[in-house]
Coordinates of C-alpha atoms in Angstrom, one line a residue:
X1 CA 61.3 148.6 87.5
X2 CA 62.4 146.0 85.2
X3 CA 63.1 147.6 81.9
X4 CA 65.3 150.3 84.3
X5 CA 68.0 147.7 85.2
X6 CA 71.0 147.3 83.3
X7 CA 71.4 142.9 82.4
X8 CA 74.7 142.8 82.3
X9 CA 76.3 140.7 78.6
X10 CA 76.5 137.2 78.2
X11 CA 79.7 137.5 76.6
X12 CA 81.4 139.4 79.5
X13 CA 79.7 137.0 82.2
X14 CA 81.3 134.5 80.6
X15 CA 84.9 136.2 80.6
X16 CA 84.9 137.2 84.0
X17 CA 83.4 133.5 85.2
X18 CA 85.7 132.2 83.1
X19 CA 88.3 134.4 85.0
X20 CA 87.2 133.2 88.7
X21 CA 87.9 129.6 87.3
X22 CA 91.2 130.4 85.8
X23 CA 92.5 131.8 89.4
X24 CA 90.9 128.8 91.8
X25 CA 92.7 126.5 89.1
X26 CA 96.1 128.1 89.4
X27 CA 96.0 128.9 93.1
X28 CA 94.7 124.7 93.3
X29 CA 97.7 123.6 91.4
X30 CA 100.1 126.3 93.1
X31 CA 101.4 123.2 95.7
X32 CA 102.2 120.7 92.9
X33 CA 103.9 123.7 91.2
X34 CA 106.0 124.3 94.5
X35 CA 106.5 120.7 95.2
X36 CA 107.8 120.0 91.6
X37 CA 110.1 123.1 91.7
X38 CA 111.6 122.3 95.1
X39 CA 112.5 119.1 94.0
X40 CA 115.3 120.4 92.0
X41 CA 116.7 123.0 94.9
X42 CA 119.0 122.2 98.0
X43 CA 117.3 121.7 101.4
X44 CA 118.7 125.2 102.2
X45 CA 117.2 126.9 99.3
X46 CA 113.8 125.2 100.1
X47 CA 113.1 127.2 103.6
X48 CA 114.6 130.4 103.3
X49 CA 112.9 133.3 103.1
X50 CA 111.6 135.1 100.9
X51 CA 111.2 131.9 98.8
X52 CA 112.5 131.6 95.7
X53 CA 109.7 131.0 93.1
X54 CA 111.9 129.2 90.8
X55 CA 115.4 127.4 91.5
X56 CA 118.2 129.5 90.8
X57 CA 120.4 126.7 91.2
X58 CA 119.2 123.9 89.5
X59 CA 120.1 120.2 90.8
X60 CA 119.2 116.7 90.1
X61 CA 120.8 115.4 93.0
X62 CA 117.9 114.8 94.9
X63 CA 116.7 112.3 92.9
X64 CA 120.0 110.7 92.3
X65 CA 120.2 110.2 96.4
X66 CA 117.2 108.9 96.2
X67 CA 117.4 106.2 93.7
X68 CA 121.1 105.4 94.9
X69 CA 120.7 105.1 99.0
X70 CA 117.2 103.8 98.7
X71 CA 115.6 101.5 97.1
X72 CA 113.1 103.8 95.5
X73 CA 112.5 101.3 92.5
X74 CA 111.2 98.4 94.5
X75 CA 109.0 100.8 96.8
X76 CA 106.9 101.8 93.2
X77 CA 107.2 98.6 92.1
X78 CA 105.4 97.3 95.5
X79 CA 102.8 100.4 95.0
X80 CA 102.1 99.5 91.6
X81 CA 101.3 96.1 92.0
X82 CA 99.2 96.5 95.0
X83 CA 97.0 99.4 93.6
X84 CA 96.3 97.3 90.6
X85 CA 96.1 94.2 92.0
X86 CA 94.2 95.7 94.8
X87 CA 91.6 97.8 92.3
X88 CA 91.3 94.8 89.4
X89 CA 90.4 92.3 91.6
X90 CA 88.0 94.7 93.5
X91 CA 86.4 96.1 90.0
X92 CA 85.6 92.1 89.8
X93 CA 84.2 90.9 92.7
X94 CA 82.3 94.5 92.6
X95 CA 81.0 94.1 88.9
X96 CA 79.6 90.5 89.8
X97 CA 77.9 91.3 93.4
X98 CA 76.6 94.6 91.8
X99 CA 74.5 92.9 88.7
X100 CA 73.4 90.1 91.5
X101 CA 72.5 93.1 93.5
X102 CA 70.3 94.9 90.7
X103 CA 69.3 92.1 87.7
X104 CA 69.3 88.5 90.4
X105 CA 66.0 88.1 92.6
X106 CA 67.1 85.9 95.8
X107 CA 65.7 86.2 99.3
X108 CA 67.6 88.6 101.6
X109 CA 68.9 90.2 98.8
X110 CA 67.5 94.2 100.3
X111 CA 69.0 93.5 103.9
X112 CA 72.1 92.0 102.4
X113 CA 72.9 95.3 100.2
X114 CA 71.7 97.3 103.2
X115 CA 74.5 95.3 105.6
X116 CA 77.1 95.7 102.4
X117 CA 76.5 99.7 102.6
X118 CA 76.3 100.3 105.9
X119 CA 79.9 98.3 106.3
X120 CA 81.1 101.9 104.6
X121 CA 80.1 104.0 107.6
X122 CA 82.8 102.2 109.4
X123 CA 86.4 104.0 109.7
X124 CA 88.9 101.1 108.9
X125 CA 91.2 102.7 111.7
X126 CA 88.2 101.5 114.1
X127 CA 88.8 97.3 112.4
X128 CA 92.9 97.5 111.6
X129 CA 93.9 95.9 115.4
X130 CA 91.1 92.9 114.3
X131 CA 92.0 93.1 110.8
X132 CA 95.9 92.7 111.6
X133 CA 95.4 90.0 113.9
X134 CA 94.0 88.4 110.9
X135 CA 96.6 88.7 108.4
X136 CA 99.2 88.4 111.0
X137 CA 97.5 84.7 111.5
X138 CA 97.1 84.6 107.6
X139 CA 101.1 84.9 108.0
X140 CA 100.9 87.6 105.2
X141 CA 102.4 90.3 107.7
X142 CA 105.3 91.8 106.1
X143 CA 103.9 90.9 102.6
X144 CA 102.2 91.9 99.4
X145 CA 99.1 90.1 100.2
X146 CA 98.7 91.8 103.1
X147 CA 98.1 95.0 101.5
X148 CA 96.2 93.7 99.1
X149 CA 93.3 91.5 99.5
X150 CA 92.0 93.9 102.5
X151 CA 91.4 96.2 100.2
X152 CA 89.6 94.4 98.3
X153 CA 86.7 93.1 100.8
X154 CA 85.8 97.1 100.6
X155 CA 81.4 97.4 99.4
X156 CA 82.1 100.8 97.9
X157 CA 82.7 99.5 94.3
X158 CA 79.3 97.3 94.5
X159 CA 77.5 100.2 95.9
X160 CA 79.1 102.6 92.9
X161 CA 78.5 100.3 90.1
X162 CA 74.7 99.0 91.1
X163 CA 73.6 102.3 90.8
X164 CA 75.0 101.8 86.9
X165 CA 73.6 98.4 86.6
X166 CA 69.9 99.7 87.8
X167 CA 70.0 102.3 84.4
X168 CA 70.1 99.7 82.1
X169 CA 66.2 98.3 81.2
X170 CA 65.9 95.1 82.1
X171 CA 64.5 94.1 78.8
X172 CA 67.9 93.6 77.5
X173 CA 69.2 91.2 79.6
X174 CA 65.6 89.0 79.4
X175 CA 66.0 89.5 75.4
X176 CA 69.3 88.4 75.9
X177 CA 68.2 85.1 78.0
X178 CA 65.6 84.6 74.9
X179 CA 68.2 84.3 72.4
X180 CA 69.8 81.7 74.4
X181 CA 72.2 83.8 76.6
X182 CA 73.7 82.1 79.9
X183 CA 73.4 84.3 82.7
X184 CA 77.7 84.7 82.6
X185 CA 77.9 85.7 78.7
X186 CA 75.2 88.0 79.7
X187 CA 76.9 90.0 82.2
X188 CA 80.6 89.9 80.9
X189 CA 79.1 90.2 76.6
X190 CA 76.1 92.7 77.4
X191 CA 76.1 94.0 80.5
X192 CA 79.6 94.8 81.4
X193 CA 80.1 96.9 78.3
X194 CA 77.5 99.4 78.9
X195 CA 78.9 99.8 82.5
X196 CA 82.3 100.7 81.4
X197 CA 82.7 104.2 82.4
X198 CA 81.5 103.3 85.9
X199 CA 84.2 100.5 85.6
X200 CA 86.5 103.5 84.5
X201 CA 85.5 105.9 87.4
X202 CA 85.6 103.4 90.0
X203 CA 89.3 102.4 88.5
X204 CA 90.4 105.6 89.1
X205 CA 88.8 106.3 92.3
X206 CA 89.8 103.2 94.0
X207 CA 93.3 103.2 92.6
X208 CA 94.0 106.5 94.4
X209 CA 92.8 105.1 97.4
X210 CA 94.4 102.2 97.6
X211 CA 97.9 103.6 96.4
X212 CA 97.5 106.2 99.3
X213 CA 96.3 104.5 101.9
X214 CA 99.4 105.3 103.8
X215 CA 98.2 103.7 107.4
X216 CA 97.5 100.1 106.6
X217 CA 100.9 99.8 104.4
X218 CA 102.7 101.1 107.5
X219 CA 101.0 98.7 109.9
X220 CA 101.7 95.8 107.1
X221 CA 104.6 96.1 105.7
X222 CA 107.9 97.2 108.4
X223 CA 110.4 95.6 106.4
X224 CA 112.5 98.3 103.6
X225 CA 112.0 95.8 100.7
X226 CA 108.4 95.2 101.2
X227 CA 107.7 99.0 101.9
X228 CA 105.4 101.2 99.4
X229 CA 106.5 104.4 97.6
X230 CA 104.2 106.4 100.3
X231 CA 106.0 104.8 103.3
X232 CA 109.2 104.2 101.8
X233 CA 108.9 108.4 101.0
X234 CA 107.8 109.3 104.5
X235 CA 111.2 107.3 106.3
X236 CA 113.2 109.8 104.4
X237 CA 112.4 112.6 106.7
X238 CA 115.6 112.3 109.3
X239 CA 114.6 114.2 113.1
X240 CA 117.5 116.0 112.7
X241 CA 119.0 117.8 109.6
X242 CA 116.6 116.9 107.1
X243 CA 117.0 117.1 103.6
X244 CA 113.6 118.7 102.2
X245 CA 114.9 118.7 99.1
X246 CA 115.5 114.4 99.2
X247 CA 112.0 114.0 100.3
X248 CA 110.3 116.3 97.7
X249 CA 111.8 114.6 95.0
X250 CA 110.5 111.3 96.3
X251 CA 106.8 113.1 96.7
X252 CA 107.4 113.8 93.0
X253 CA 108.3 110.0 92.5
X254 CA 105.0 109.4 94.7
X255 CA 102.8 111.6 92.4
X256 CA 103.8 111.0 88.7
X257 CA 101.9 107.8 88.4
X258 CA 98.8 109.1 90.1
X259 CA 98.8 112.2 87.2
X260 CA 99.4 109.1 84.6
X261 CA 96.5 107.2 85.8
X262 CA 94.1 110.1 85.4
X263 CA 95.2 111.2 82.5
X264 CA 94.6 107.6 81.3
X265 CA 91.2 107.7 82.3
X266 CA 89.8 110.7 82.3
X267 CA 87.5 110.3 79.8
X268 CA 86.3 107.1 81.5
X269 CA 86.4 109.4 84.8
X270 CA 84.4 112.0 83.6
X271 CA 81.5 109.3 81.7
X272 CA 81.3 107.7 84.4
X273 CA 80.3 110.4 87.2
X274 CA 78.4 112.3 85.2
X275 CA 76.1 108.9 84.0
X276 CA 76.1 108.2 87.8
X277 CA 74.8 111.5 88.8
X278 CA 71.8 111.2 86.3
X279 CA 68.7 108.9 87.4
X280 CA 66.0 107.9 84.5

C-alpha cells in the first residue's frame, strides 16, 4: 500500500511552502503598506471608495502640518528618552536580581522569585489608580519620571533573563572565584557577556512595550510638552472633520523608530529567543 502512493518532491514542497510564507508575509505587512501610502494622500483620497492602492496625488503636507502646528519633535524626544531610560535601567536591575536569582543561595530566595512571577499575572490597569496616587504624591505627575521608573519595577526582565543565567554551568563562575574573582567582576566580566543576546531580546521586547504603553503616558503626562509620540498622535484625531491623512503621517512618525530598533537588534533578537527556547 506503501510503494502505491505517490511522495510528493522535496524540491516542490519546498516552493509551494515557501509560497504560503511569501503570501501570510505580504498580506502581514499589507497595513504598514497602507498606512505608509496614505500618509502621503489628502484625507479625502484616504476614504473613498474604491481605494486607491497608490497616491495619485502625491503630498508631503501632512507631515509638514504636523511638524509645524504640533510639537511633534518634543513628543519623540519624550518617547525616546523614556523607552530607553525606561528599558536600560530595567535591563539592569533585571541582569542583577536574575544572577542573585540563579548563581546566589539566600534563604527565601524560591518564594521570593515565585512572588516576583506571579506579580506578572497582574493587569497594570487593575494597580494604575494605586500606582498614580503614588507618583502623584512623588509629585512626578505631569513628568518624565513618571513614565519612567514604573516601568521599570516590572519582574518580566528577571524572569526572561534567569532562565539565561540557569544555562551557564556553574563551574565557571566558581573557577572564576578561584582565580580571585569578586562576585561584581564576575557577573558584569564573565557572566553578563554570555547573556547578551537575552540582554538583546529583552531590549527589544521591553522597548516596544514601554514606547507603546499608550494608557499609563495618558494618565501621566496631560500637559502638550510632556506628552509622548503615541499620545501626542492620538490628540490629532478632531470629532469633527478629521484629517486622516495628518494623523497617518504621525502613525508613520510613531513607527519609524520601532522598525530602527529591530533592525538594530535583530540578530540579538533572534539569539536570544531561540537560546531561550532550548533547555540543556
Amino acid at each position: 500500500m506503501a510503494e502505491g502512493r505517490r511522495r510528493i518532491p522535496k524540491d516542490k514542497y519546498d516552493i509551494f511552502s515557501n509560497l504560503v510564507v511569501v503570501l501570510f508575509a505580504g498580506l502581514s505587512l499589507f497595513p504598514l503598506y497602507w498606512l505608509f501610502t496614505s500618509s502621503f494622500k489628502n484625507s479625502a483620497d484616504i476614504v473613498k471608495m474604491p481605494p486607491d492602492w497608490f497616491p495619485k496625488t502625491f503630498t508631503l503636507n501632512n507631515y509638514i502640518e504636523l511638524f509645524n502646528n504640533q510639537p511633534a519633535f518634543r513628543w519623540g524626544f519624550n518617547s525616546v528618552i523614556v523607552a530607553l531610560v525606561a528599558t536600560v535601567a530595567l535591563i539592569i536591575v533585571s541582569s542583577l536580581a536574575a544572577y542573585a536569582f540563579s548563581k546566589l543561595h539566600f534563604k527565601g530566595k524560591n518564594f521570593i522569585f515565585i512572588a516576583f512571577v506571579s506579580s506578572l499575572m497582574i493587569p497594570k490597569e487593575i494597580i494604575i489608580v494605586p500606582l498614580f496616587r503614588v507618583i502623584d504624591q512623588l509629585g512626578w505627575v505631569n513628568s518624565i519620571n513618571g513614565m519612567i521608573w514604573p516601568n521599570v519595577a516590572v519582574a518580566f526582565g528577571v524572569f526572561m533573563l534567569k532562565g539565561f543565567f540557569d544555562q551557564i554551568p556553574n563551574s565557571l563562575r566558581e573557577a572564576a572565584r578561584i582565580d580571585g574573582a569578586s562576585e561584581l567582576r564576575t557577573f558584569s566580566q564573565i557572566m553578563l557577556p554570555i547573556v547578551k543576546p537575552g540582554i538583546g531580546a529583552l531590549f527589544i521586547l521591553y522597548f516596544v512595550q514601554v514606547w507603546n504603553d499608550y494608557l499609563w503616558q495618558l494618565v501621566v503626562g496631560q500637559e502638550n510638552q510632556v506628552k509622548t509620540l503615541q499620545v501626542g498622535i492620538a490628540t490629532l484625531m478632531q470629532d469633527l472633520n478629521p484629517n486622516f491623512g495628518y494623523k497617518m503621517a504621525g502613525a508613520v512618525v510613531a513607527a519609524i523608530p520601532m522598525l530602527l530598533v529591530f533592525a538594530f537588534f535583530q540578530s540579538y533578537f533572534t539569539k536570544g529567543i531561540s537560546a531561550g527556547a532550548v533547555k540543556e
